CSV table of C-alpha atoms and ligand atoms in Angstrom, one decimal:
chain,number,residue,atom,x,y,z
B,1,UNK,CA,5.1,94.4,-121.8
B,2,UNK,CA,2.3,93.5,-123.6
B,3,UNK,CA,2.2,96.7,-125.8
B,4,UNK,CA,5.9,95.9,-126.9
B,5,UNK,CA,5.2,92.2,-128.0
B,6,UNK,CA,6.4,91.2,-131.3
B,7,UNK,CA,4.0,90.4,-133.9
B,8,UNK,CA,4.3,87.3,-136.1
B,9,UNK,CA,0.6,86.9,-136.6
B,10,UNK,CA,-2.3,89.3,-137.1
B,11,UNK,CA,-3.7,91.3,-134.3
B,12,UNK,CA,-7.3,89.5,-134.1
B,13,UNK,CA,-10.5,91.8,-134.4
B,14,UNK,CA,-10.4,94.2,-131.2
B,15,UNK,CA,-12.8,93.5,-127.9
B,16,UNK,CA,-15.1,96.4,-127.0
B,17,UNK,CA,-14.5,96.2,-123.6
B,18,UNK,CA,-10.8,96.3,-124.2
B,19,UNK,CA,-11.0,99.4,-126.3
B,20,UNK,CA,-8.9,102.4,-124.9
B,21,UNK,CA,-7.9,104.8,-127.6
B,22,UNK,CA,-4.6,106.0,-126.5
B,23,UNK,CA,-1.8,107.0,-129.1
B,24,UNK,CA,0.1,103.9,-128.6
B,25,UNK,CA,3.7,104.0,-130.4
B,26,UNK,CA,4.6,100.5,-128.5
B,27,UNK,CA,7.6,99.7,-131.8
B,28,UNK,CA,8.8,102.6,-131.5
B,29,UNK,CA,10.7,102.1,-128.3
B,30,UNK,CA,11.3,98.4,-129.4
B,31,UNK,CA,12.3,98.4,-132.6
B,32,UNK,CA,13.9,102.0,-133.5
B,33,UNK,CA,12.9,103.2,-136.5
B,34,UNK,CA,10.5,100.6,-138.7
B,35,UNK,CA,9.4,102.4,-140.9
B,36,UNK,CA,12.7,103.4,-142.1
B,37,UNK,CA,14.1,99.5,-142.1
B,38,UNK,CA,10.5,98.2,-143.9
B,39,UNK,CA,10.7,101.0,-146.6
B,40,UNK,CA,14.1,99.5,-147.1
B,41,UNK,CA,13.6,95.7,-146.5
B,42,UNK,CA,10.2,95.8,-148.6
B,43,UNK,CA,10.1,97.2,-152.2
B,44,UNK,CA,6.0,97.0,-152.7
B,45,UNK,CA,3.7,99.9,-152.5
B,46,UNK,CA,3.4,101.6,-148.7
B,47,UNK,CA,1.2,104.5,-147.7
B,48,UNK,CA,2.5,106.2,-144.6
B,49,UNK,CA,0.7,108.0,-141.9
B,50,UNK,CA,-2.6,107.1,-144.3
B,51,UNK,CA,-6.3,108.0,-142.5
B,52,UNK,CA,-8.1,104.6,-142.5
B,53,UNK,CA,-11.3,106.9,-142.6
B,54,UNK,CA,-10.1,106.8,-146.4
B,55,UNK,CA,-10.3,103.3,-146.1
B,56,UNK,CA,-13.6,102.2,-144.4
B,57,UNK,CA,-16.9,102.9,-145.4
B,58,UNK,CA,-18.0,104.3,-142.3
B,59,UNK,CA,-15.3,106.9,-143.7
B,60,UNK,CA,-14.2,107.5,-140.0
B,61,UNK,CA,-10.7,106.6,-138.3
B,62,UNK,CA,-7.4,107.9,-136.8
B,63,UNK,CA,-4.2,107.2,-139.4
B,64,UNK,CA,-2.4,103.8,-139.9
B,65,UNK,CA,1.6,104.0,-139.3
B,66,UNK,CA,1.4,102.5,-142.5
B,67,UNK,CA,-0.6,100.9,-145.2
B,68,UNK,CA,0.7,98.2,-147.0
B,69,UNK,CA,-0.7,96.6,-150.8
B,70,UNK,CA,0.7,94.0,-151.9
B,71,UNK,CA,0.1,93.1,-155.1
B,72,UNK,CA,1.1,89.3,-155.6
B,73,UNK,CA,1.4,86.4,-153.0
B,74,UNK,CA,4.8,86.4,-153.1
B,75,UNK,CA,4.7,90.3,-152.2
B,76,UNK,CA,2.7,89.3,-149.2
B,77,UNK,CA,4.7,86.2,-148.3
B,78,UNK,CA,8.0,88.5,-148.3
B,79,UNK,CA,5.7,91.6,-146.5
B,80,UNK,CA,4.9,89.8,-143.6
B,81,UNK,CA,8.3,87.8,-143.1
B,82,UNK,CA,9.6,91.2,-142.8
B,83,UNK,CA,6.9,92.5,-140.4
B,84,UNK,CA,7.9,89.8,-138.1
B,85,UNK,CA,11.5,90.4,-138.6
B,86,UNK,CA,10.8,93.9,-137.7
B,87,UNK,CA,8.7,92.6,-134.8
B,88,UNK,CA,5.9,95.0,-136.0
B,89,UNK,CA,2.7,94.4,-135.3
B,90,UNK,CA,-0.2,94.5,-138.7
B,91,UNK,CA,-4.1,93.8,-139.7
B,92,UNK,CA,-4.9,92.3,-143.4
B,93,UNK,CA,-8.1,94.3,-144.5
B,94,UNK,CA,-10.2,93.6,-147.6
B,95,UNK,CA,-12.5,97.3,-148.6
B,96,UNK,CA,-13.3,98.4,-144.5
B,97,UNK,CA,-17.2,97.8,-145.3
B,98,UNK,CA,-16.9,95.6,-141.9
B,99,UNK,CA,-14.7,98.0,-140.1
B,100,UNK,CA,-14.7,100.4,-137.0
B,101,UNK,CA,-11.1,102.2,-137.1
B,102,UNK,CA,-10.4,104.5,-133.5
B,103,UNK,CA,-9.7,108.0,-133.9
B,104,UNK,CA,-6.0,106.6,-132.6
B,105,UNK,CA,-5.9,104.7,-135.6
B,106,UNK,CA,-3.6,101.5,-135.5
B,107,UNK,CA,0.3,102.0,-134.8
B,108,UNK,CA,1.3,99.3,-136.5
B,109,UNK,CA,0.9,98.2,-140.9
B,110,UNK,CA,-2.2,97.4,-142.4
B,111,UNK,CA,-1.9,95.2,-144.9
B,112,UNK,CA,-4.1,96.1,-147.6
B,113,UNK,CA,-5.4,93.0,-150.5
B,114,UNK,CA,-7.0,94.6,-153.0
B,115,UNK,CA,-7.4,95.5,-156.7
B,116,UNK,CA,-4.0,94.2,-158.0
B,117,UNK,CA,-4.9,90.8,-155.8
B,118,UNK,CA,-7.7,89.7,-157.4
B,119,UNK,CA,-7.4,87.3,-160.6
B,120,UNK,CA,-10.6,84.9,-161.1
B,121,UNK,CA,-10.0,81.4,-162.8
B,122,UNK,CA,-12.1,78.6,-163.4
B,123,UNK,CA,-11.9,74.9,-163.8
B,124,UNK,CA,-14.7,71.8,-164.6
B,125,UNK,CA,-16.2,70.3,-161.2
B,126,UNK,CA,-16.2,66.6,-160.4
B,127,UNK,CA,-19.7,66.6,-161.4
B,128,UNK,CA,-21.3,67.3,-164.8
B,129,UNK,CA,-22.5,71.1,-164.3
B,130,UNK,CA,-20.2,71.9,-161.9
B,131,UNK,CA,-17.5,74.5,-162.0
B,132,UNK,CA,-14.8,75.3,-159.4
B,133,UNK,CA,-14.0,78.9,-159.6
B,134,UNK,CA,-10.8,79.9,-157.2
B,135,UNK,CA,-10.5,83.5,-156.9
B,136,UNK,CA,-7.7,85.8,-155.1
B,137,UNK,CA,-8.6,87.5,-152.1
B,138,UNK,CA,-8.3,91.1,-152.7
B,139,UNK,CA,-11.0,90.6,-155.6
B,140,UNK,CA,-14.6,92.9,-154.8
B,141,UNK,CA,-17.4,90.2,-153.7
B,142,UNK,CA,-19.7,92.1,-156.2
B,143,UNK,CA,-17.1,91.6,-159.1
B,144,UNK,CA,-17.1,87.9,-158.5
B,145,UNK,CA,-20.9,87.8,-159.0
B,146,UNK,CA,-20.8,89.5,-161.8
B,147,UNK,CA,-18.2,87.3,-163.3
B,148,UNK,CA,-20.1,84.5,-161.9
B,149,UNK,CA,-23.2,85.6,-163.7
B,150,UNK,CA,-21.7,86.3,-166.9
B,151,UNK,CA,-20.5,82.8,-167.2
B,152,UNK,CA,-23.8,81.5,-166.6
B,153,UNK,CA,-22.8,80.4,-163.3
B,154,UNK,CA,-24.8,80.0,-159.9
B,155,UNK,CA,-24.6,79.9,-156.2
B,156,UNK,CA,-23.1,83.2,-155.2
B,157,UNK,CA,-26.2,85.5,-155.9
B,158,UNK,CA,-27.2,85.9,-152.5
B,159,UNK,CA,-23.8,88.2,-152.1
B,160,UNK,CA,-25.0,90.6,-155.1
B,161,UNK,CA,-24.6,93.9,-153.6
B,162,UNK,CA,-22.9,93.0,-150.8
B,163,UNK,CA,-19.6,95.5,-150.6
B,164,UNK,CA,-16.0,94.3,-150.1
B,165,UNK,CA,-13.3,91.8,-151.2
B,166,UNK,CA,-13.9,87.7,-151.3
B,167,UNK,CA,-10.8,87.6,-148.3
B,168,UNK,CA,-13.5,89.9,-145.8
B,169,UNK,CA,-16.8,87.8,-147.3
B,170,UNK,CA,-15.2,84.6,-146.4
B,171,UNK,CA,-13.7,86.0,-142.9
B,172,UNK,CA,-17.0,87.5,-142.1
B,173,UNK,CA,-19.3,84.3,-143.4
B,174,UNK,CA,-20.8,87.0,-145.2
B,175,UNK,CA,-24.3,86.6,-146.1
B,176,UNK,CA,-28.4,87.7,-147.1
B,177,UNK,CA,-31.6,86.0,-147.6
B,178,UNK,CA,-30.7,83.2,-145.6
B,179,UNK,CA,-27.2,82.2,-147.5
B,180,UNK,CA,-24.0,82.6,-146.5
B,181,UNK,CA,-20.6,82.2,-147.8
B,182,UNK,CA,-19.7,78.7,-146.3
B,183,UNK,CA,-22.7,77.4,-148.5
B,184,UNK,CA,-20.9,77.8,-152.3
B,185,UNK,CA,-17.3,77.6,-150.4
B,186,UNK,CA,-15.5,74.6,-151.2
B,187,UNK,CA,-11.7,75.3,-150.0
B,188,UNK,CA,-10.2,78.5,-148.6
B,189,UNK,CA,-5.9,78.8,-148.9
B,190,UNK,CA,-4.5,80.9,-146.1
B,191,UNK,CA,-1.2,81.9,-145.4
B,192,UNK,CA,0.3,81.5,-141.9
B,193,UNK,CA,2.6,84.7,-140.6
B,194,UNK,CA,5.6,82.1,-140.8
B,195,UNK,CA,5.2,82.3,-144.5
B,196,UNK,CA,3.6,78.7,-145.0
B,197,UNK,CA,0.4,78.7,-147.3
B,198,UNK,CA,-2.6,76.0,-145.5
B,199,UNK,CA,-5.2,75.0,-148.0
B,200,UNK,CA,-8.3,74.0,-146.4
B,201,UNK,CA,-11.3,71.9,-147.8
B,202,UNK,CA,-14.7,72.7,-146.5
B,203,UNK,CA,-14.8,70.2,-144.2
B,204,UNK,CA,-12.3,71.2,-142.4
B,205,UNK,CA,-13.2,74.8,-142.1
B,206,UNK,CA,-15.1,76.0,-138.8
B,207,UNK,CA,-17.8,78.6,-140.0
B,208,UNK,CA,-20.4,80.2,-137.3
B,209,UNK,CA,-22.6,83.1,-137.6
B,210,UNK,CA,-20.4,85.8,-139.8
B,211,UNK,CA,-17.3,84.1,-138.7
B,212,UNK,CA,-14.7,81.6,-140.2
B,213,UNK,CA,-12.5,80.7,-137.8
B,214,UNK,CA,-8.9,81.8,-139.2
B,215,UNK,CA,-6.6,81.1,-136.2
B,216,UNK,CA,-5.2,84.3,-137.3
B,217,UNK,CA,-4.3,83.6,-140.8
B,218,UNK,CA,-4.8,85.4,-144.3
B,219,UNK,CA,-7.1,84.1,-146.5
B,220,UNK,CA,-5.4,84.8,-150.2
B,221,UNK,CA,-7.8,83.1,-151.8
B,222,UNK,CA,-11.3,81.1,-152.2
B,223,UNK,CA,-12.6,78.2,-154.2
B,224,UNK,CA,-16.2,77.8,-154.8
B,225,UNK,CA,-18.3,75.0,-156.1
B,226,UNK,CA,-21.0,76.5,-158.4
B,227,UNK,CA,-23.5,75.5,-161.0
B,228,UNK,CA,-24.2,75.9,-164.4
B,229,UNK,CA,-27.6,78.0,-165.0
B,230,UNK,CA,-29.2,80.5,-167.5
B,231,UNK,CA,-27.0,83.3,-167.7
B,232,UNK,CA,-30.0,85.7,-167.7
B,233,UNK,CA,-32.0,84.1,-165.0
B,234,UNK,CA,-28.9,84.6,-162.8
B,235,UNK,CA,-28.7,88.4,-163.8
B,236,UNK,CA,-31.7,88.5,-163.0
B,237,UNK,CA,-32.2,86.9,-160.0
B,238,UNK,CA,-28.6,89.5,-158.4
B,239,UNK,CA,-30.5,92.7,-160.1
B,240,UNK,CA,-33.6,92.2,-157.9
B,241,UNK,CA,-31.8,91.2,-154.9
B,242,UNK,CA,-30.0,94.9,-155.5
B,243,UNK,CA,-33.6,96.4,-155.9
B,244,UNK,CA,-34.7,95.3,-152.8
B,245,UNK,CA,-31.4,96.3,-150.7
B,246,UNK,CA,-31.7,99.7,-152.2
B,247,UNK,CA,-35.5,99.8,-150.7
B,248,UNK,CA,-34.6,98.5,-147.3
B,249,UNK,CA,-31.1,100.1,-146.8
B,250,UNK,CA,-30.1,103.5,-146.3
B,251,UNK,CA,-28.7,105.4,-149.6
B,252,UNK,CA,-26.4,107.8,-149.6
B,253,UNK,CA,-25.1,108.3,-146.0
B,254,UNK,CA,-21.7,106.5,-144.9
B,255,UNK,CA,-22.3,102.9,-143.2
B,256,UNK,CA,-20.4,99.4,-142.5
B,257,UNK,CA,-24.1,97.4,-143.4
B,258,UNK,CA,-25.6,95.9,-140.1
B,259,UNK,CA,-23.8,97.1,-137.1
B,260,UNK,CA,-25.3,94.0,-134.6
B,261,UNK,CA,-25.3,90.3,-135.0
B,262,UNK,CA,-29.1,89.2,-135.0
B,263,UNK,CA,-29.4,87.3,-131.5
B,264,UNK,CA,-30.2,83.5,-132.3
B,265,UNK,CA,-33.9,82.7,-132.3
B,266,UNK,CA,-34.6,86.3,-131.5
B,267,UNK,CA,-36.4,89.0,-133.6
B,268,UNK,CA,-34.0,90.2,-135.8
B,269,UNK,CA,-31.6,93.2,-134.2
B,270,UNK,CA,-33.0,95.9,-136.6
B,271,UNK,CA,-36.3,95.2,-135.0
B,272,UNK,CA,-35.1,95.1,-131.4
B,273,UNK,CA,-33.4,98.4,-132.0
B,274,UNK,CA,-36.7,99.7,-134.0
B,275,UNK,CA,-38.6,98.7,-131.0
B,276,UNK,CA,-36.3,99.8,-128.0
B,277,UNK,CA,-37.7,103.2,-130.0
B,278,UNK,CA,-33.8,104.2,-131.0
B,279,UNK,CA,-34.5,104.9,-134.9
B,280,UNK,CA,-33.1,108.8,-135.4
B,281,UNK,CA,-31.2,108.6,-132.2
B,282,UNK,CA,-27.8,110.6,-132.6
B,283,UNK,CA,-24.6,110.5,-130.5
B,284,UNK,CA,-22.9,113.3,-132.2
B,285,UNK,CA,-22.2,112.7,-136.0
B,286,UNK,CA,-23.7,109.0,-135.7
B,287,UNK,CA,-26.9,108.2,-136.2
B,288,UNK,CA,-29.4,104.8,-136.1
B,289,UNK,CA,-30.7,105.2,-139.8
B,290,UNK,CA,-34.2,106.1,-140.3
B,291,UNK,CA,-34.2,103.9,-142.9
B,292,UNK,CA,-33.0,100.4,-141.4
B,293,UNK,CA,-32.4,100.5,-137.6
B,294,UNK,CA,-29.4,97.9,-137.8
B,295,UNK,CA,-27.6,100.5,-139.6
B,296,UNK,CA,-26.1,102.9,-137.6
B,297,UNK,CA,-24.9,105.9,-140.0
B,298,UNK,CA,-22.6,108.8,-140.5
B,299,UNK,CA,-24.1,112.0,-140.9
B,300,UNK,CA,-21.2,113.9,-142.1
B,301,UNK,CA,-18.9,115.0,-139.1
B,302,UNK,CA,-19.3,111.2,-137.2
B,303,UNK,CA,-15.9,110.2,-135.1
B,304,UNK,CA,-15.4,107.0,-134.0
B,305,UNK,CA,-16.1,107.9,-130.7
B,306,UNK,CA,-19.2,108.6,-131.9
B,307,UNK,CA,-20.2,105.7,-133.2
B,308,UNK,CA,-19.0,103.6,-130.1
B,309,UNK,CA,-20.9,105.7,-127.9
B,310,UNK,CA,-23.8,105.5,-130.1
B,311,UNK,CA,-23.0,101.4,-130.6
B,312,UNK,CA,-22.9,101.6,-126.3
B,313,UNK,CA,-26.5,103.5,-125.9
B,314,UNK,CA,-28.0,100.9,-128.3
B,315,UNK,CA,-26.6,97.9,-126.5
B,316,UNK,CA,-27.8,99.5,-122.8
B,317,UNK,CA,-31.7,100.2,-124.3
B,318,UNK,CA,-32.4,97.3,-126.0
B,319,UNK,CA,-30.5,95.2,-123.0
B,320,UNK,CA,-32.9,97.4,-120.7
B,321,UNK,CA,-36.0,96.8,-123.0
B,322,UNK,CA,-35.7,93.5,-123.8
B,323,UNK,CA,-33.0,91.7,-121.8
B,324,UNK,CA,-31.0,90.9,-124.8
B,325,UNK,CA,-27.1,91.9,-125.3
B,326,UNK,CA,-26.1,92.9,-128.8
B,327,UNK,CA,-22.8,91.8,-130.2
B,328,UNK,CA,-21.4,93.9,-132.5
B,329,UNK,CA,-21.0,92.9,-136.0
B,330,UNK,CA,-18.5,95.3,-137.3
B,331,UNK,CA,-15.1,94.6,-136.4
B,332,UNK,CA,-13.3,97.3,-134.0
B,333,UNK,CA,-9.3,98.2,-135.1
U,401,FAD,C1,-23.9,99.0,-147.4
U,401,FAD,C2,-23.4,97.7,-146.8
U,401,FAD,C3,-24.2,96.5,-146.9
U,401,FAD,C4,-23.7,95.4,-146.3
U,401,FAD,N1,-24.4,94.2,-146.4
U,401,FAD,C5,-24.0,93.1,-145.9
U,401,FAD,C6,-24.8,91.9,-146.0
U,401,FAD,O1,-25.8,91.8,-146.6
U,401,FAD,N2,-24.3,90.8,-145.4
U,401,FAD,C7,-23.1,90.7,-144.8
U,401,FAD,O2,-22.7,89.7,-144.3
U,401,FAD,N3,-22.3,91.8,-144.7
U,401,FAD,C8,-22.8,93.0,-145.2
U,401,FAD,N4,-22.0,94.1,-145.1
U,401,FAD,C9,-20.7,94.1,-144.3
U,401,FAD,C10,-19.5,93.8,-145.2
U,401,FAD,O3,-19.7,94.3,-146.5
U,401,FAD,C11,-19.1,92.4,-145.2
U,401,FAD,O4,-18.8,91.9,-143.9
U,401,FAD,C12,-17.8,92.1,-146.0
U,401,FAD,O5,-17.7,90.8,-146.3
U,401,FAD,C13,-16.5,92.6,-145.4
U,401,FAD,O6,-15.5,92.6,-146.4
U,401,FAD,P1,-14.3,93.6,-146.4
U,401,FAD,O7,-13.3,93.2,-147.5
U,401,FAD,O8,-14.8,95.0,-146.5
U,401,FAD,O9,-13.7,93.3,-145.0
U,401,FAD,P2,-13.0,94.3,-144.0
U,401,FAD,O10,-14.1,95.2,-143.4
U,401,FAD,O11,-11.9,95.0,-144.6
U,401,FAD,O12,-12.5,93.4,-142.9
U,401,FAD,C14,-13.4,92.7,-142.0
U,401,FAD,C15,-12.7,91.7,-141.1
U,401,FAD,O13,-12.1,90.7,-141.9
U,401,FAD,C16,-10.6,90.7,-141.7
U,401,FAD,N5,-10.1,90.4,-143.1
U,401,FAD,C17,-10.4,91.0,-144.2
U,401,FAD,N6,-9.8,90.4,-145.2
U,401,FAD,C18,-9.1,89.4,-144.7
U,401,FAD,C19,-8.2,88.4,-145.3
U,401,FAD,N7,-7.9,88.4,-146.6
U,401,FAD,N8,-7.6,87.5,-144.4
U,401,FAD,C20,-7.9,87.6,-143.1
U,401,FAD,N9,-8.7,88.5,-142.5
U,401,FAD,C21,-9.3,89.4,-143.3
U,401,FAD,C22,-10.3,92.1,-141.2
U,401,FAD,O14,-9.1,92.1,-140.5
U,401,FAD,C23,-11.5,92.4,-140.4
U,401,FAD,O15,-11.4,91.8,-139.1
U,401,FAD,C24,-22.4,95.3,-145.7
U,401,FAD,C25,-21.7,96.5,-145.6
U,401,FAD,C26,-22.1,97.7,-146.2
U,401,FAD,C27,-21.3,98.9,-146.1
């Protein structure tokens, strides 16, 4: 029953404790043969069968049925009226940098915004040295502070270096050095599985610790309030910010960036994790970095059992050590 429901809005970031990985082909016995009636139904570009360890930076997962990229709003709005036509069920991802895929993978179309779904425009603030920039959702974080930057414009330099697209930053409340998304926000237009787009000022946006609350929504795009400043100063200000990540992250070995929330009013969860004595520790191909203990890491031959196991063993020690449960950052698919 519940595995044959029809989908009209996104599945919503998967619950550890729920987390079987069994093949599941639940639209298969519901709905025939989808794939055949989307690839007729929906003329945009589709990769079937695709590994979403292509996908994620943790570069592990099981395929997608299929992998869907839009490259317009109207090529999304007609997508996902036929999803729920088809009753099928489907996941909007940005670039995977926040995303644990099972070795199952997802039966069931990711929806893919990305390079072709990212234009950048701007427009004069209110305010004398204001500028409202709106950009599409699919658009890399790091290219928007770039742009931003090269305008001479400030506010979103906290994010340098921070991978994936605006849609993810804004989901996730991404942030670093004690900023966060919902700081230079000032509206955020979704679109409803019905089709209907929902533009929301800040104010009535609910942001918490990395997380907007979407109420199962897309975001296609973001508007942000930002300042006029010296365009060097700005470059500046994101090229040191990229120094120090390189110093304090791991280089070179497959990650999604922190793996647990930090516990509020706790020592951060890198230094739990450091102190529970877990640095090194392996569960087959996953690893706690050396580097950053937040990070857990793909070695080369990780699986995502792996890294739930591993993800499990942390959460047990430091819950042992220091009493404290970890929530996991990353999302799980
Ligand atoms: C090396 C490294 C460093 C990192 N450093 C930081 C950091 O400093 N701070 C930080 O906060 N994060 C950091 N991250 C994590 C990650 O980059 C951010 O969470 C990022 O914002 C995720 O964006 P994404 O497009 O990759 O999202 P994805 O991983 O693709 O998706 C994340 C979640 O958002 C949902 N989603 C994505 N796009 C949309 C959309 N348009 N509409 C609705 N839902 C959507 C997905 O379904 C999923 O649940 C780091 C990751 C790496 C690999």
């Amino acid at each position: 029953m519940l595995l044959a429901r029809s989908c009209n809005r996104q599945d919503r970031p998967g619950r550890v404790a729920a987390l079987k990985f069994r093949g599941q082909r639940p639209m298969e016995k519901k709905m025939g043969n989808w794939p055949e009636q989307l690839r007729d139904l929906w003329p945009g570009e589709i990769e079937w069968n695709s590994p979403m360890a292509r996908w994620c930076t943790l570069q592990v997962g099981g395929p997608a049925r299929a992998v869907a990229m839009p490259a317009s709003r109207a090529e999304l709005q007609s997508l996902l009226a036929v999803l729920a036509r088809l009753g099928v069920c489907w996941r909007v991802i940005g670039r995977g940098s926040n995303l644990l895929v099972s070795g199952a993978g997802y039966d069931g179309v990711v929806v893919m915004l990305g390079r072709k779904f990212a234009a950048i425009a701007q427009q004069a603030g209110e305010n004398g040295g204001e500028t409202l920039v709106r950009v599409e959702a699919g658009c890399s974080l790091m290219k928007l502070v770039s742009w931003c930057a090269a305008q001479g414009l400030q506010g979103l330099e906290f994010a340098a270096g921070i991978p994936g697209s605006v849609g993810g930053a804004v989901v996730m409340n991404a942030g670093a050095w004690g900023k966060e998304m919902s700081v230079p926000l000032s509206a955020v237009t979704f679109l409803r599985g019905s089709g209907e787009l929902v533009e929301r000022k800040k104010d009535g946006l609910v942001f918490s610790y990395r997380h907007l609350e979407t109420e199962g929504m897309v975001v296609v795009a973001a508007e942000f309030l930002l300042q006029a400043g010296d365009r060097r100063a700005i470059e500046k200000r994101c090229a040191q910010l990229m120094r120090d990540r390189k110093e304090k992250q791991p280089q070179g070995l497959a990650n999604a960036g922190s793996f647990f929330k930090n516990p509020p009013g706790l020592p951060a969860a890198g230094k739990l994790i450091q102190d529970a004595g877990l640095k090194g520790v392996r569960v087959g191909g996953a690893q706690v970095s050396e580097v950053h203990a937040n990070f857990l890491v793909n070695t080369g031959s990780a699986t995502p059992q792996d890294f739930l196991d591993l993800m499990r063993l942390v959460q047990k020690k430091v819950l042992e050590r220091f009493g404290v449960r970890l929530e996991p950052e990353v999302h799980i698919l």
